[in-house]
Amino acid sequence: MKSGDSTAIDVPDPAAGGGAAAKGKAVPVVAAPLPWPGGWKKGVAIFDFILRLCAIVTALAAAATMGTSDQTLPFFTQFFQFQASYDDLPTFQFFVIAMAIVGGYLVLSLPFSIVCIVRPHAIGLRFLLLILDTMALTLTTAAGAAAAAIVYLAHNGNPNTNWLAICQQFGDFCQKASGAVVASMITALVFVVLVLASAMALRRV
Amino acid sequence: MKSGDSTAIDVPDPAAGGGAAAKGKAVPVVAAPLPWPGGWKKGVAIFDFILRLCAIVTALAAAATMGTSDQTLPFFTQFFQFQASYDDLPTFQFFVIAMAIVGGYLVLSLPFSIVCIVRPHAIGLRFLLLILDTMALTLTTAAGAAAAAIVYLAHNGNPNTNWLAICQQFGDFCQKASGAVVASMITALVFVVLVLASAMALRRV
C-alpha cells in the first residue's frame, strides 16, 4: 500500500511530510486516499487573501492617481490655456477604467477568498478564482504596459516622428502618471503570484 | 525503498511513470485511489501541444511582421529622407524582442509538452510549464498593449499633446505594425487558454 500511495499520487514535499508522519504513526490503510491535513492549503488561502488586500490597495491607488492627474500651467495665451489631464489621452482613460474594474473585481473576490480559507478543498471555487485572476492579470498588464508606453513618450518624446516630450511643461502630470504606472505594475506582479498560488492549491497532492 | 524515494524526492514524471508501470504489473490493490483513467488529462496535454504550435506561429509572425516593417517615402528634401522603421520607436523594439523571446520559449517548451502527453500525471512538469506560461502571458500582453498604444497614436495622433498622426504618410508601415499587434493579441489569448488548461490538468479530480 505504501509504495502504491507514492507511485499513484505524484507526491510533492508537504504532503510527503504528512505521509511520512502518518507512516511513522503507523496509520493503517484507510488514511491512504487523504494523506494531507489541509494545513498548507489553508496557509495558501490565507496568503491569497492577504495578497488580494494588497492588490486592492495598489489597483485603486493606480486608478485614483491617474484619475486625479491634471495640471494647468500658470500662464495662457489668447487662444487657449495650457492644461493636461488624463482624459486628453485615450490610453490613460483606458488605464483608469481598467484599474477601476480590477479594483472592483478584487473587492468582490474577497468573500470567495474567505470561503477558500474556510474550505481549503473547494476546488471549483478556487478554479473560478484562477480563471478570473488570469483575466484580471491580463487586463492589468495591458493597461499598465500601454500607459507605460505613453508615459515614456511623454518623458522622452520621439524625434523620428516629431512627437515632442510634454513632461518639460507638465512635470507634475507626468510624475503622477508614472506613479500610477508603477502601482499597476505592482498589481500585475501580485496577480502573477495569486495565479501561481491558486494553481499550487489546485495541485493534486 | 520505493516509498522512501518518492516521498523524499519531489517526484517528476519518470518516477511516477515507472511507478505506475510497476503497479500495473504487480500490485492490483493500489488501483483503488486512482479513479480516473488519465484519458482526459492526455486530451488536455494534446490540446496544449496544438495550442503551443499555434502560438509559435502567431508569436513569430508578430515578431517578423514588426521587424520587417520599414517604409521609405519616395521623395526627400535637402535635409533628410522620410523613412519609418520599427527601431525608430523604442516600444516597437521592445515588441520585437519580447515576441522573439516568447517564440523561442514556446519552441523550447514543445519537448516538455510532449512529455506531458506521454505522461499525463507529471504534475511537477506541468506546474513548471504553468509558471513559465504565466510569465510569457504577461510578457506578450505587455508587448502587445504597449505597441497597440503607440499604433493607436500613430493612426490617430493626439491634438492635446500636438502628436501628429504619422500614418497618413507611412501607411504601409502602420498597416504592418497593426498586423503585428493583432498577432500578439492572438498569442496572448492562446496563452490564457494554455494557463487555464494547465491549471485544469493540475486539478485533483
GROMACS .gro file of C-alpha atoms in nm:
model
  410
    1MET     CA    1   0.000   0.000   0.000
    2LYS     CA    2   0.273   0.243   0.087
    3SER     CA    3   0.455   0.209  -0.239
    4GLY     CA    4   0.120   0.224  -0.416
    5ASP     CA    5   0.039   0.556  -0.250
    6SER     CA    6   0.364   0.713  -0.353
    7THR     CA    7   0.351   0.592  -0.708
    8ALA     CA    8  -0.013   0.662  -0.783
    9ILE     CA    9  -0.015   1.014  -0.641
   10ASP     CA   10   0.273   1.221  -0.767
   11VAL     CA   11   0.374   1.333  -0.419
   12PRO     CA   12   0.546   1.668  -0.360
   13ASP     CA   13   0.713   1.760  -0.035
   14PRO     CA   14   0.446   1.891   0.208
   15ALA     CA   15   0.215   1.601   0.157
   16ALA     CA   16   0.516   1.379   0.163
   17GLY     CA   17   0.587   1.516   0.508
   18GLY     CA   18   0.231   1.441   0.612
   19GLY     CA   19   0.250   1.098   0.457
   20ALA     CA   20   0.579   1.028   0.629
   21ALA     CA   21   0.430   1.134   0.962
   22ALA     CA   22   0.131   0.912   0.908
   23LYS     CA   23   0.363   0.632   0.819
   24GLY     CA   24   0.562   0.695   1.134
   25LYS     CA   25   0.245   0.673   1.338
   26ALA     CA   26   0.158   0.354   1.151
   27VAL     CA   27  -0.189   0.462   1.044
   28PRO     CA   28  -0.349   0.178   0.852
   29VAL     CA   29  -0.487   0.157   0.501
   30VAL     CA   30  -0.782   0.393   0.546
   31ALA     CA   31  -0.570   0.706   0.569
   32ALA     CA   32  -0.428   0.643   0.224
   33PRO     CA   33  -0.659   0.845  -0.002
   34LEU     CA   34  -0.629   1.160   0.214
   35PRO     CA   35  -0.270   1.193   0.331
   36TRP     CA   36  -0.269   1.574   0.370
   37PRO     CA   37  -0.425   1.754   0.665
   38GLY     CA   38  -0.524   2.055   0.454
   39GLY     CA   39  -0.293   2.271   0.659
   40TRP     CA   40  -0.075   2.411   0.383
   41LYS     CA   41  -0.377   2.464   0.160
   42LYS     CA   42  -0.531   2.680   0.431
   43GLY     CA   43  -0.199   2.864   0.452
   44VAL     CA   44  -0.209   2.927   0.076
   45ALA     CA   45  -0.567   3.052   0.108
   46ILE     CA   46  -0.475   3.299   0.382
   47PHE     CA   47  -0.176   3.414   0.177
   48ASP     CA   48  -0.415   3.458  -0.116
   49PHE     CA   49  -0.645   3.674   0.097
   50ILE     CA   50  -0.362   3.898   0.215
   51LEU     CA   51  -0.232   3.936  -0.140
   52ARG     CA   52  -0.578   4.037  -0.254
   53LEU     CA   53  -0.588   4.310   0.010
   54CYS     CA   54  -0.251   4.440  -0.114
   55ALA     CA   55  -0.369   4.428  -0.474
   56ILE     CA   56  -0.685   4.624  -0.388
   57VAL     CA   57  -0.472   4.900  -0.241
   58THR     CA   58  -0.233   4.918  -0.537
   59ALA     CA   59  -0.506   4.887  -0.804
   60LEU     CA   60  -0.723   5.158  -0.654
   61ALA     CA   61  -0.418   5.375  -0.588
   62ALA     CA   62  -0.322   5.342  -0.955
   63ALA     CA   63  -0.672   5.434  -1.072
   64ALA     CA   64  -0.701   5.724  -0.829
   65THR     CA   65  -0.356   5.864  -0.901
   66MET     CA   66  -0.410   5.856  -1.275
   67GLY     CA   67  -0.765   5.984  -1.240
   68THR     CA   68  -0.660   6.290  -1.044
   69SER     CA   69  -0.359   6.374  -1.254
   70ASP     CA   70  -0.438   6.702  -1.417
   71GLN     CA   71  -0.227   7.009  -1.428
   72THR     CA   72  -0.293   7.360  -1.551
   73LEU     CA   73   0.002   7.575  -1.635
   74PRO     CA   74   0.002   7.917  -1.468
   75PHE     CA   75   0.009   8.105  -1.799
   76PHE     CA   76  -0.214   8.110  -2.104
   77THR     CA   77  -0.226   8.268  -2.445
   78GLN     CA   78  -0.506   8.441  -2.620
   79PHE     CA   79  -0.614   8.118  -2.779
   80PHE     CA   80  -0.601   7.853  -2.518
   81GLN     CA   81  -0.493   7.764  -2.172
   82PHE     CA   82  -0.224   7.503  -2.128
   83GLN     CA   83  -0.376   7.215  -1.943
   84ALA     CA   84  -0.302   6.845  -1.925
   85SER     CA   85  -0.540   6.588  -1.789
   86TYR     CA   86  -0.562   6.214  -1.803
   87ASP     CA   87  -0.857   6.227  -2.040
   88ASP     CA   88  -0.654   6.404  -2.303
   89LEU     CA   89  -0.502   6.067  -2.382
   90PRO     CA   90  -0.728   5.770  -2.459
   91THR     CA   91  -0.468   5.530  -2.323
   92PHE     CA   92  -0.484   5.693  -1.983
   93GLN     CA   93  -0.863   5.678  -1.990
   94PHE     CA   94  -0.839   5.306  -2.061
   95PHE     CA   95  -0.591   5.277  -1.776
   96VAL     CA   96  -0.826   5.441  -1.525
   97ILE     CA   97  -1.122   5.230  -1.636
   98ALA     CA   98  -0.923   4.906  -1.638
   99MET     CA   99  -0.769   4.962  -1.297
  100ALA     CA  100  -1.107   5.056  -1.152
  101ILE     CA  101  -1.254   4.735  -1.292
  102VAL     CA  102  -0.967   4.534  -1.147
  103GLY     CA  103  -1.007   4.703  -0.809
  104GLY     CA  104  -1.380   4.631  -0.812
  105TYR     CA  105  -1.322   4.271  -0.908
  106LEU     CA  106  -1.072   4.231  -0.625
  107VAL     CA  107  -1.317   4.369  -0.369
  108LEU     CA  108  -1.587   4.134  -0.497
  109SER     CA  109  -1.348   3.838  -0.489
  110LEU     CA  110  -1.270   3.883  -0.117
  111PRO     CA  111  -1.572   3.681   0.005
  112PHE     CA  112  -1.476   3.394  -0.225
  113SER     CA  113  -1.124   3.408  -0.093
  114ILE     CA  114  -1.262   3.384   0.262
  115VAL     CA  115  -1.467   3.080   0.162
  116CYS     CA  116  -1.144   2.927   0.030
  117ILE     CA  117  -0.986   2.980   0.372
  118VAL     CA  118  -1.278   2.815   0.548
  119ARG     CA  119  -1.295   2.526   0.299
  120PRO     CA  120  -0.943   2.472   0.161
  121HIS     CA  121  -1.063   2.185  -0.056
  122ALA     CA  122  -1.324   2.384  -0.250
  123ILE     CA  123  -1.163   2.308  -0.585
  124GLY     CA  124  -1.435   2.450  -0.805
  125LEU     CA  125  -1.432   2.786  -0.632
  126ARG     CA  126  -1.057   2.807  -0.647
  127PHE     CA  127  -1.061   2.725  -1.017
  128LEU     CA  128  -1.316   3.003  -1.074
  129LEU     CA  129  -1.090   3.246  -0.892
  130LEU     CA  130  -0.797   3.126  -1.102
  131ILE     CA  131  -0.985   3.196  -1.427
  132LEU     CA  132  -1.092   3.542  -1.314
  133ASP     CA  133  -0.744   3.619  -1.178
  134THR     CA  134  -0.590   3.530  -1.513
  135MET     CA  135  -0.829   3.767  -1.687
  136ALA     CA  136  -0.755   4.040  -1.435
  137LEU     CA  137  -0.381   3.981  -1.475
  138THR     CA  138  -0.413   4.028  -1.850
  139LEU     CA  139  -0.621   4.343  -1.810
  140THR     CA  140  -0.382   4.492  -1.554
  141THR     CA  141  -0.076   4.415  -1.761
  142ALA     CA  142  -0.232   4.557  -2.076
  143ALA     CA  143  -0.337   4.878  -1.903
  144GLY     CA  144  -0.002   4.920  -1.731
  145ALA     CA  145   0.206   4.849  -2.040
  146ALA     CA  146   0.001   5.077  -2.265
  147ALA     CA  147   0.020   5.360  -2.014
  148ALA     CA  148   0.391   5.296  -1.970
  149ALA     CA  149   0.446   5.333  -2.345
  150ILE     CA  150   0.267   5.668  -2.345
  151VAL     CA  151   0.443   5.788  -2.029
  152TYR     CA  152   0.776   5.701  -2.185
  153LEU     CA  153   0.680   5.901  -2.490
  154ALA     CA  154   0.571   6.193  -2.274
  155HIS     CA  155   0.901   6.187  -2.091
  156ASN     CA  156   1.135   6.136  -2.384
  157GLY     CA  157   0.942   6.226  -2.693
  158ASN     CA  158   1.041   6.077  -3.025
  159PRO     CA  159   1.248   6.277  -3.272
  160ASN     CA  160   1.174   6.038  -3.559
  161THR     CA  161   0.803   6.101  -3.551
  162ASN     CA  162   0.823   6.460  -3.427
  163TRP     CA  163   0.640   6.378  -3.107
  164LEU     CA  164   0.775   6.620  -2.852
  165ALA     CA  165   0.822   6.542  -2.486
  166ILE     CA  166   0.548   6.715  -2.289
  167CYS     CA  167   0.692   6.643  -1.946
  168GLN     CA  168   0.911   6.951  -1.960
  169GLN     CA  169   0.596   7.160  -1.939
  170PHE     CA  170   0.372   6.924  -1.745
  171GLY     CA  171   0.609   6.788  -1.485
  172ASP     CA  172   0.355   6.716  -1.211
  173PHE     CA  173   0.120   6.546  -1.452
  174CYS     CA  174   0.396   6.314  -1.573
  175GLN     CA  175   0.502   6.239  -1.218
  176LYS     CA  176   0.154   6.127  -1.121
  177ALA     CA  177   0.109   5.924  -1.438
  178SER     CA  178   0.442   5.748  -1.379
  179GLY     CA  179   0.342   5.671  -1.021
  180ALA     CA  180   0.016   5.521  -1.141
  181VAL     CA  181   0.201   5.302  -1.389
  182VAL     CA  182   0.432   5.174  -1.116
  183ALA     CA  183   0.131   5.094  -0.897
  184SER     CA  184  -0.030   4.900  -1.181
  185MET     CA  185   0.291   4.703  -1.236
  186ILE     CA  186   0.293   4.605  -0.869
  187THR     CA  187  -0.069   4.496  -0.905
  188ALA     CA  188   0.026   4.280  -1.204
  189LEU     CA  189   0.307   4.122  -1.003
  190VAL     CA  190   0.066   4.041  -0.720
  191PHE     CA  191  -0.170   3.883  -0.973
  192VAL     CA  192   0.107   3.660  -1.107
  193VAL     CA  193   0.170   3.536  -0.753
  194LEU     CA  194  -0.205   3.491  -0.699
  195VAL     CA  195  -0.241   3.280  -1.014
  196LEU     CA  196   0.054   3.061  -0.922
  197ALA     CA  197  -0.068   3.021  -0.564
  198SER     CA  198  -0.412   2.919  -0.687
  199ALA     CA  199  -0.259   2.669  -0.928
  200MET     CA  200  -0.045   2.530  -0.647
  201ALA     CA  201  -0.351   2.493  -0.426
  202LEU     CA  202  -0.523   2.305  -0.710
  203ARG     CA  203  -0.242   2.053  -0.727
  204ARG     CA  204  -0.349   1.702  -0.661
  205VAL     CA  205  -0.141   1.639  -0.352
  206MET     CA  206   1.295   0.182  -0.057
  207LYS     CA  207   1.039   0.283  -0.319
  208SER     CA  208   0.823   0.481  -0.079
  209GLY     CA  209   1.127   0.648   0.073
  210ASP     CA  210   1.247   0.750  -0.272
  211SER     CA  211   0.919   0.901  -0.382
  212THR     CA  212   0.848   1.090  -0.064
  213ALA     CA  213   1.192   1.239  -0.022
  214ILE     CA  214   1.235   1.349  -0.382
  215ASP     CA  215   0.967   1.569  -0.533
  216VAL     CA  216   0.895   1.314  -0.798
  217PRO     CA  217   0.861   1.423  -1.157
  218ASP     CA  218   0.736   1.216  -1.445
  219PRO     CA  219   0.984   0.933  -1.487
  220ALA     CA  220   0.945   0.811  -1.130
  221ALA     CA  221   0.569   0.839  -1.147
  222GLY     CA  222   0.554   0.661  -1.479
  223GLY     CA  223   0.788   0.392  -1.364
  224GLY     CA  224   0.584   0.351  -1.050
  225ALA     CA  225   0.263   0.323  -1.246
  226ALA     CA  226   0.417   0.061  -1.471
  227ALA     CA  227   0.535  -0.135  -1.172
  228LYS     CA  228   0.191  -0.107  -1.021
  229GLY     CA  229   0.023  -0.230  -1.336
  230LYS     CA  230   0.246  -0.531  -1.343
  231ALA     CA  231   0.236  -0.627  -0.982
  232VAL     CA  232   0.011  -0.456  -0.730
  233PRO     CA  233  -0.361  -0.476  -0.807
  234VAL     CA  234  -0.494  -0.323  -0.480
  235VAL     CA  235  -0.334   0.014  -0.543
  236ALA     CA  236  -0.556   0.095  -0.836
  237ALA     CA  237  -0.833   0.200  -0.596
  238PRO     CA  238  -0.710   0.553  -0.512
  239LEU     CA  239  -0.680   0.627  -0.886
  240PRO     CA  240  -1.038   0.659  -1.008
  241TRP     CA  241  -0.964   0.849  -1.331
  242PRO     CA  242  -0.815   0.674  -1.630
  243GLY     CA  243  -0.595   0.967  -1.724
  244GLY     CA  244  -0.771   0.990  -2.057
  245TRP     CA  245  -0.896   1.346  -2.034
  246LYS     CA  246  -0.563   1.457  -1.896
  247LYS     CA  247  -0.394   1.318  -2.205
  248GLY     CA  248  -0.653   1.502  -2.411
  249VAL     CA  249  -0.568   1.826  -2.232
  250ALA     CA  250  -0.199   1.761  -2.295
  251ILE     CA  251  -0.254   1.709  -2.669
  252PHE     CA  252  -0.469   2.022  -2.680
  253ASP     CA  253  -0.185   2.203  -2.501
  254PHE     CA  254   0.064   2.085  -2.763
  255ILE     CA  255  -0.154   2.201  -3.054
  256LEU     CA  256  -0.212   2.537  -2.889
  257ARG     CA  257   0.162   2.577  -2.847
  258LEU     CA  258   0.214   2.516  -3.218
  259CYS     CA  259  -0.046   2.786  -3.297
  260ALA     CA  260   0.116   3.025  -3.052
  261ILE     CA  261   0.459   2.969  -3.210
  262VAL     CA  262   0.318   3.069  -3.547
  263THR     CA  263   0.146   3.381  -3.418
  264ALA     CA  264   0.434   3.492  -3.195
  265LEU     CA  265   0.696   3.456  -3.464
  266ALA     CA  266   0.463   3.614  -3.720
  267ALA     CA  267   0.419   3.911  -3.488
  268ALA     CA  268   0.793   3.948  -3.436
  269ALA     CA  269   0.872   3.908  -3.806
  270THR     CA  270   0.598   4.142  -3.924
  271MET     CA  271   0.704   4.415  -3.687
  272GLY     CA  272   1.071   4.352  -3.752
  273THR     CA  273   1.035   4.395  -4.127
  274SER     CA  274   0.807   4.696  -4.113
  275ASP     CA  275   1.004   4.977  -4.262
  276GLN     CA  276   0.899   5.218  -4.527
  277THR     CA  277   1.085   5.486  -4.717
  278LEU     CA  278   0.884   5.756  -4.881
  279PRO     CA  279   0.958   5.813  -5.250
  280PHE     CA  280   1.054   6.176  -5.200
  281PHE     CA  281   1.312   6.352  -4.989
  282THR     CA  282   1.422   6.702  -4.906
  283GLN     CA  283   1.764   6.852  -4.891
  284PHE     CA  284   1.793   6.767  -4.525
  285PHE     CA  285   1.665   6.418  -4.478
  286GLN     CA  286   1.485   6.130  -4.632
  287PHE     CA  287   1.148   6.033  -4.494
  288GLN     CA  288   1.178   5.688  -4.356
  289ALA     CA  289   0.996   5.495  -4.087
  290SER     CA  290   1.121   5.176  -3.931
  291TYR     CA  291   1.032   4.979  -3.625
  292ASP     CA  292   1.351   5.082  -3.449
  293ASP     CA  293   1.252   5.446  -3.461
  294LEU     CA  294   1.020   5.370  -3.173
  295PRO     CA  295   1.158   5.202  -2.859
  296THR     CA  296   0.821   5.044  -2.790
  297PHE     CA  297   0.832   4.859  -3.121
  298GLN     CA  298   1.186   4.744  -3.048
  299PHE     CA  299   1.063   4.606  -2.717
  300PHE     CA  300   0.778   4.440  -2.903
  301VAL     CA  301   1.010   4.261  -3.145
  302ILE     CA  302   1.242   4.145  -2.868
  303ALA     CA  303   0.958   4.032  -2.643
  304MET     CA  304   0.778   3.839  -2.916
  305ALA     CA  305   1.103   3.676  -3.025
  306ILE     CA  306   1.167   3.567  -2.665
  307VAL     CA  307   0.813   3.431  -2.638
  308GLY     CA  308   0.852   3.245  -2.968
  309GLY     CA  309   1.181   3.096  -2.854
  310TYR     CA  310   1.033   2.993  -2.522
  311LEU     CA  311   0.743   2.825  -2.699
  312VAL     CA  312   0.975   2.625  -2.924
  313LEU     CA  313   1.180   2.517  -2.623
  314SER     CA  314   0.865   2.421  -2.433
  315LEU     CA  315   0.748   2.179  -2.703
  316PRO     CA  316   0.954   1.881  -2.575
  317PHE     CA  317   0.813   1.934  -2.226
  318SER     CA  318   0.464   1.943  -2.370
  319ILE     CA  319   0.533   1.613  -2.546
  320VAL     CA  320   0.650   1.463  -2.219
  321CYS     CA  321   0.320   1.579  -2.067
  322ILE     CA  322   0.134   1.390  -2.340
  323VAL     CA  323   0.331   1.074  -2.277
  324ARG     CA  324   0.296   1.103  -1.901
  325PRO     CA  325  -0.028   1.289  -1.823
  326HIS     CA  326   0.028   1.268  -1.448
  327ALA     CA  327   0.361   1.451  -1.448
  328ILE     CA  328   0.240   1.717  -1.207
  329GLY     CA  329   0.576   1.882  -1.141
  330LEU     CA  330   0.648   1.935  -1.509
  331ARG     CA  331   0.302   2.071  -1.575
  332PHE     CA  332   0.339   2.313  -1.287
  333LEU     CA  333   0.672   2.432  -1.429
  334LEU     CA  334   0.505   2.492  -1.766
  335LEU     CA  335   0.225   2.678  -1.589
  336ILE     CA  336   0.473   2.913  -1.418
  337LEU     CA  337   0.660   2.982  -1.741
  338ASP     CA  338   0.336   3.023  -1.938
  339THR     CA  339   0.215   3.282  -1.689
  340MET     CA  340   0.539   3.476  -1.732
  341ALA     CA  341   0.511   3.451  -2.110
  342LEU     CA  342   0.148   3.563  -2.096
  343THR     CA  343   0.250   3.872  -1.903
  344LEU     CA  344   0.533   3.950  -2.144
  345THR     CA  345   0.314   3.902  -2.450
  346THR     CA  346   0.033   4.114  -2.311
  347ALA     CA  347   0.272   4.390  -2.210
  348ALA     CA  348   0.439   4.399  -2.552
  349GLY     CA  349   0.109   4.387  -2.738
  350ALA     CA  350  -0.059   4.653  -2.527
  351ALA     CA  351   0.235   4.892  -2.541
  352ALA     CA  352   0.264   4.855  -2.918
  353ALA     CA  353  -0.112   4.896  -2.950
  354ALA     CA  354  -0.096   5.225  -2.762
  355ILE     CA  355   0.173   5.354  -2.998
  356VAL     CA  356  -0.004   5.224  -3.309
  357TYR     CA  357  -0.322   5.398  -3.198
  358LEU     CA  358  -0.125   5.718  -3.158
  359ALA     CA  359   0.033   5.675  -3.499
  360HIS     CA  360  -0.309   5.627  -3.655
  361ASN     CA  361  -0.500   5.898  -3.475
  362GLY     CA  362  -0.244   6.134  -3.331
  363ASN     CA  363  -0.332   6.341  -3.029
  364PRO     CA  364  -0.428   6.705  -3.068
  365ASN     CA  365  -0.389   6.781  -2.697
  366THR     CA  366  -0.021   6.697  -2.695
  367ASN     CA  367   0.047   6.801  -3.055
  368TRP     CA  368   0.147   6.450  -3.153
  369LEU     CA  369   0.055   6.423  -3.518
  370ALA     CA  370  -0.067   6.105  -3.686
  371ILE     CA  371   0.213   5.964  -3.897
  372CYS     CA  372   0.002   5.700  -4.068
  373GLN     CA  373  -0.110   5.944  -4.334
  374GLN     CA  374   0.246   5.944  -4.462
  375PHE     CA  375   0.357   5.599  -4.360
  376GLY     CA  376   0.054   5.391  -4.444
  377ASP     CA  377   0.229   5.062  -4.514
  378PHE     CA  378   0.437   5.088  -4.200
  379CYS     CA  379   0.127   5.139  -3.989
  380GLN     CA  380  -0.050   4.852  -4.158
  381LYS     CA  381   0.229   4.610  -4.075
  382ALA     CA  382   0.259   4.737  -3.718
  383SER     CA  383  -0.115   4.695  -3.667
  384GLY     CA  384  -0.099   4.342  -3.804
  385ALA     CA  385   0.181   4.256  -3.568
  386VAL     CA  386  -0.022   4.388  -3.273
  387VAL     CA  387  -0.317   4.174  -3.372
  388ALA     CA  388  -0.092   3.868  -3.395
  389SER     CA  389   0.046   3.937  -3.047
  390MET     CA  390  -0.306   3.970  -2.909
  391ILE     CA  391  -0.394   3.630  -3.053
  392THR     CA  392  -0.080   3.490  -2.890
  393ALA     CA  393  -0.188   3.636  -2.557
  394LEU     CA  394  -0.530   3.477  -2.595
  395VAL     CA  395  -0.371   3.139  -2.666
  396PHE     CA  396  -0.157   3.179  -2.355
  397VAL     CA  397  -0.464   3.247  -2.140
  398VAL     CA  398  -0.615   2.921  -2.267
  399LEU     CA  399  -0.284   2.742  -2.207
  400VAL     CA  400  -0.264   2.864  -1.847
  401LEU     CA  401  -0.622   2.761  -1.776
  402ALA     CA  402  -0.575   2.421  -1.943
  403SER     CA  403  -0.263   2.359  -1.735
  404ALA     CA  404  -0.446   2.456  -1.419
  405MET     CA  405  -0.733   2.227  -1.512
  406ALA     CA  406  -0.491   1.941  -1.569
  407LEU     CA  407  -0.348   2.008  -1.223
  408ARG     CA  408  -0.690   1.972  -1.065
  409ARG     CA  409  -0.726   1.687  -0.828
  410VAL     CA  410  -1.023   1.523  -0.996
   0.00000   0.00000   0.00000
